[in-house]
PDB file of C-alpha atoms in Angstrom:
ATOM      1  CA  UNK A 289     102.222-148.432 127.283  1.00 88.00           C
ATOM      2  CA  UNK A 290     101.409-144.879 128.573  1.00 94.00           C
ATOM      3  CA  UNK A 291      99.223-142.321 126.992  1.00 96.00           C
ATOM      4  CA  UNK A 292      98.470-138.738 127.677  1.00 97.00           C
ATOM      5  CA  UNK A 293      95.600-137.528 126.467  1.00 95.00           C
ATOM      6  CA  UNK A 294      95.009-133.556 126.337  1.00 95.00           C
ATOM      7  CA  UNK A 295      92.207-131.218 126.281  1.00 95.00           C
ATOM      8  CA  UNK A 296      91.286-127.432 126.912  1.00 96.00           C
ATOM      9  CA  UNK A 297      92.589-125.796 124.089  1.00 94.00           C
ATOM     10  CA  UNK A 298      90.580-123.088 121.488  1.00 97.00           C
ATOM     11  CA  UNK A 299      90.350-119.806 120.513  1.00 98.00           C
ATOM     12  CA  UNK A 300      90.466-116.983 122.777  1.00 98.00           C
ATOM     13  CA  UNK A 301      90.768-112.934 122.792  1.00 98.00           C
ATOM     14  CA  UNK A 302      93.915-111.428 124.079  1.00 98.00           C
ATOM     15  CA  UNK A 303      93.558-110.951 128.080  1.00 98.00           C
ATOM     16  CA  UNK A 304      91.447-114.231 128.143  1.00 98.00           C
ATOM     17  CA  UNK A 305      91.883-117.132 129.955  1.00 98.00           C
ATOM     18  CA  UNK A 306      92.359-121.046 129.101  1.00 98.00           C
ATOM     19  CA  UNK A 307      92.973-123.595 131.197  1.00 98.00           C
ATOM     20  CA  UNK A 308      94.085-127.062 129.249  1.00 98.00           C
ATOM     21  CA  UNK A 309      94.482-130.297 131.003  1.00 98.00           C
ATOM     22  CA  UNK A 310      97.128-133.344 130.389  1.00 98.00           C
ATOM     23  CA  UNK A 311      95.735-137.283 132.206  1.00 97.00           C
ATOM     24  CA  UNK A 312      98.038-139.580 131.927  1.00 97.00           C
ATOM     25  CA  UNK A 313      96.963-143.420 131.976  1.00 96.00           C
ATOM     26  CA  UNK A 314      98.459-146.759 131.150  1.00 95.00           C
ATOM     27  CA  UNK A 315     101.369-149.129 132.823  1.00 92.00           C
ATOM     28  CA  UNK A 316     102.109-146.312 135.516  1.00 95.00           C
ATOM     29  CA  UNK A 317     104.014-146.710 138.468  1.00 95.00           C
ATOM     30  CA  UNK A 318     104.474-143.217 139.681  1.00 95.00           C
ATOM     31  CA  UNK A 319     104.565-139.826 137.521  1.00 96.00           C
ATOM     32  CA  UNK A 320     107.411-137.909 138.400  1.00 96.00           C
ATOM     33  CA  UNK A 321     107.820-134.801 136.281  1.00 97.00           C
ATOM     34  CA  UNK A 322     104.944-132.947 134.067  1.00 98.00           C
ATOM     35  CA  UNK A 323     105.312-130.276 132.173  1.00 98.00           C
ATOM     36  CA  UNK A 324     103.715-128.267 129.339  1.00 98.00           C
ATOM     37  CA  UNK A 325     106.199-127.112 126.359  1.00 98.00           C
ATOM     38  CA  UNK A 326     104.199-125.069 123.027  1.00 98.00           C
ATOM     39  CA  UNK A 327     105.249-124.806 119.308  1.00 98.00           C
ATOM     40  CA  UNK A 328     104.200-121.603 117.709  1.00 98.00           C
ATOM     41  CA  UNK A 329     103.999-121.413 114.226  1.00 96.00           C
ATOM     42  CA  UNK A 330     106.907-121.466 112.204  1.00 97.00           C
ATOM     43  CA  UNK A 331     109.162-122.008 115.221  1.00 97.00           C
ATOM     44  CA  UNK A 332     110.629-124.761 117.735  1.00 98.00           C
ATOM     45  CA  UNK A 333     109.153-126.340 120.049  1.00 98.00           C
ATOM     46  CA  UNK A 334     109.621-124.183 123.347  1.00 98.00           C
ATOM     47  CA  UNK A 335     109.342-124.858 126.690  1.00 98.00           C
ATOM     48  CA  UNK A 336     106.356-123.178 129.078  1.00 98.00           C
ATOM     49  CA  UNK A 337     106.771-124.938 132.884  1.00 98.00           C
ATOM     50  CA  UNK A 338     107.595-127.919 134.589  1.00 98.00           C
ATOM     51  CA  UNK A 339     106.588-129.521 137.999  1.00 98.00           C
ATOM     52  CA  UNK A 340     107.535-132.250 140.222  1.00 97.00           C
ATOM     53  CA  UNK A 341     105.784-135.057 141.613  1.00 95.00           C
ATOM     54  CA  UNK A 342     106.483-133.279 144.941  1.00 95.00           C
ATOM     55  CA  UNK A 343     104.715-129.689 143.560  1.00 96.00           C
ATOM     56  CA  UNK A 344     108.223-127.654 142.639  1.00 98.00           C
ATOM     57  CA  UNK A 345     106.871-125.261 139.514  1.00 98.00           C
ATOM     58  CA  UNK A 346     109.300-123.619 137.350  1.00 98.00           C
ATOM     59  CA  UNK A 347     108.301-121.553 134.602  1.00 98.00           C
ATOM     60  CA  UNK A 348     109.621-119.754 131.623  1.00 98.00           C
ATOM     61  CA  UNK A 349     109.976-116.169 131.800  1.00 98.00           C
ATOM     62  CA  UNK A 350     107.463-115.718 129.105  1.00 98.00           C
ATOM     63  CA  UNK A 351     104.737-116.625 130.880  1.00 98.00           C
ATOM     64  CA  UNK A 352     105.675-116.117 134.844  1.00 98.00           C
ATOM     65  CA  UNK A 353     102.825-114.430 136.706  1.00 98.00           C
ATOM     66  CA  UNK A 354     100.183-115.313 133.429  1.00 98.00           C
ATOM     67  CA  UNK A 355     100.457-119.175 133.760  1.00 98.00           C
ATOM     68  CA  UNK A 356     100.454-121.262 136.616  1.00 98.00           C
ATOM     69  CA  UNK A 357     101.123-125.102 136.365  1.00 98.00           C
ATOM     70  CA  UNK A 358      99.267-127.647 138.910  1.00 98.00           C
ATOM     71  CA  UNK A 359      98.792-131.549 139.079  1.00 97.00           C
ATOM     72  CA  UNK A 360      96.088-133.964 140.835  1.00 97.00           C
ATOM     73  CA  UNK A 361      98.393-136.973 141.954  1.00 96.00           C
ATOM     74  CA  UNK A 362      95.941-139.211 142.110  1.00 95.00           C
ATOM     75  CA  UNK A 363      94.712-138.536 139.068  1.00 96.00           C
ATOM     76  CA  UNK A 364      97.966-138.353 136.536  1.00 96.00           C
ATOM     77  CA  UNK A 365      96.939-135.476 135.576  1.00 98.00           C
ATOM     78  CA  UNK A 366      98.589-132.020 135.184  1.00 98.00           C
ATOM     79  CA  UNK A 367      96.694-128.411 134.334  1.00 98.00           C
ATOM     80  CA  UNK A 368      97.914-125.533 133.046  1.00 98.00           C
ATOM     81  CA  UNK A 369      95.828-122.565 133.607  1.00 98.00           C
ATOM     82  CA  UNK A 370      96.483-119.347 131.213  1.00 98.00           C
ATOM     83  CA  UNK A 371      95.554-116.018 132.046  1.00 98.00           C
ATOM     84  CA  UNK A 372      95.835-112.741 130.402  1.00 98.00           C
ATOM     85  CA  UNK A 373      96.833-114.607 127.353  1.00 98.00           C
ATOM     86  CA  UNK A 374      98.556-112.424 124.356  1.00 98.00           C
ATOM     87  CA  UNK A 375      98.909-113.352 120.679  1.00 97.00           C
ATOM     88  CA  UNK A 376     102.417-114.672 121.129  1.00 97.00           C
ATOM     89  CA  UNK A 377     101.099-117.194 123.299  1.00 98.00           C
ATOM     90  CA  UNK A 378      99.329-118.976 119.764  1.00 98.00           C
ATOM     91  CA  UNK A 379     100.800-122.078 119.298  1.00 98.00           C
ATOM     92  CA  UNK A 380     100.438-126.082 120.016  1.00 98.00           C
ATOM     93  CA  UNK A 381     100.600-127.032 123.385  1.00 98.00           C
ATOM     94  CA  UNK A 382     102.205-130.178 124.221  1.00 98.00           C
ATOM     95  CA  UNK A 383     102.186-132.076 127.511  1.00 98.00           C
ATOM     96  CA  UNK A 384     104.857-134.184 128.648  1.00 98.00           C
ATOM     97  CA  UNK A 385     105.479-136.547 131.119  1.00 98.00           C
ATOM     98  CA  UNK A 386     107.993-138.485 132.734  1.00 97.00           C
ATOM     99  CA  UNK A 387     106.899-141.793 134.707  1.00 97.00           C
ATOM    100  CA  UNK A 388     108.093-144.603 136.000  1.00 95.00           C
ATOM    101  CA  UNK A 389     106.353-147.585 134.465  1.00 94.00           C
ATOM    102  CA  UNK A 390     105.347-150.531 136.231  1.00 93.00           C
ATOM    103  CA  UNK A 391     108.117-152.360 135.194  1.00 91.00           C
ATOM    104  CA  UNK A 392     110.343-149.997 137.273  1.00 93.00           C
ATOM    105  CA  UNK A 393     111.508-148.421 133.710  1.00 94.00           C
ATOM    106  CA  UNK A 394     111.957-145.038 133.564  1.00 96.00           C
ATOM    107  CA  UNK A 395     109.994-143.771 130.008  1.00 96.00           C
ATOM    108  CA  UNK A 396     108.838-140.274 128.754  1.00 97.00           C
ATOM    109  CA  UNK A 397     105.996-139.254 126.762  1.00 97.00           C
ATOM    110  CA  UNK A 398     104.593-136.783 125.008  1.00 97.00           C
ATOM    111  CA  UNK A 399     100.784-135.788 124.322  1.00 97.00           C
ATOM    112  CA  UNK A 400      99.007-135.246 120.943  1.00 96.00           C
ATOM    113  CA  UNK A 401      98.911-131.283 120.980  1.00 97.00           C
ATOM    114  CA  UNK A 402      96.488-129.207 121.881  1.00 97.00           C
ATOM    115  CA  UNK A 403      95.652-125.765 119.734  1.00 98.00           C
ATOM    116  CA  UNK A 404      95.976-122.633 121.732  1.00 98.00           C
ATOM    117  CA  UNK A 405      94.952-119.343 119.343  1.00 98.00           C
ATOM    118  CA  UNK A 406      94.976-115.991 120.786  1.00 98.00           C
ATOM    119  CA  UNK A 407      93.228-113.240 119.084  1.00 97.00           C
ATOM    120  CA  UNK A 408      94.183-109.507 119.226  1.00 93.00           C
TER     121      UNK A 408
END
């Protein structure tokens, strides 16, 4: 079993910063992709960026040039720092991960959430 464990998120005023991070731990072989996707209220759940194992980003246009995705390979874990953050940014971020477990099966998972409130 594999679990990813968030933290980071809170309250913040609009053109603040957040940076929330997403460790990863359990039968892991490798970690290929990460990404972070976010639910704000009342709607689906969206997607915010993605990276590879190798350090490819690609981000949604909502956030290009505010967020920036990174990862620590040796630690399985994957940041997502947030700058000049707006009100539409509110919403529950999720991590996501997709790793190869140590079985050789390919599996993906999904953090708890993490709470992400931007005040105007």
């Amino acid at each position: 079993q594999v679990q990813l464990v968030e933290s980071g998120g809170g309250l913040v005023q609009a053109g603040g910063s957040l940076r929330l991070s997403c460790a990863a731990s359990g039968s892991i072989f490798s970690v290929n992709i990460m990404a972070w996707y976010r639910q704000p209220p009342g709607k689906q759940r969206e997607f915010v960026a993605t990276i590879t194992s190798g350090g490819s980003t690609n981000y949604a246009d909502s956030v290009k040039g505010r967020f920036t995705i990174s990862r620590d390979n040796t630690k399985n874990t994957v940041y997502l720092q947030m700058n000049n953050l707006k009100p539409e940014d509110t919403a529950v971020y999720y991590c996501y991960a997709q790793i190869t477990s140590r079985n050789f099966r390919l599996e993906n998972y999904w953090g708890q959430g993490t709470q992400v409130t931007v005040s105007s």
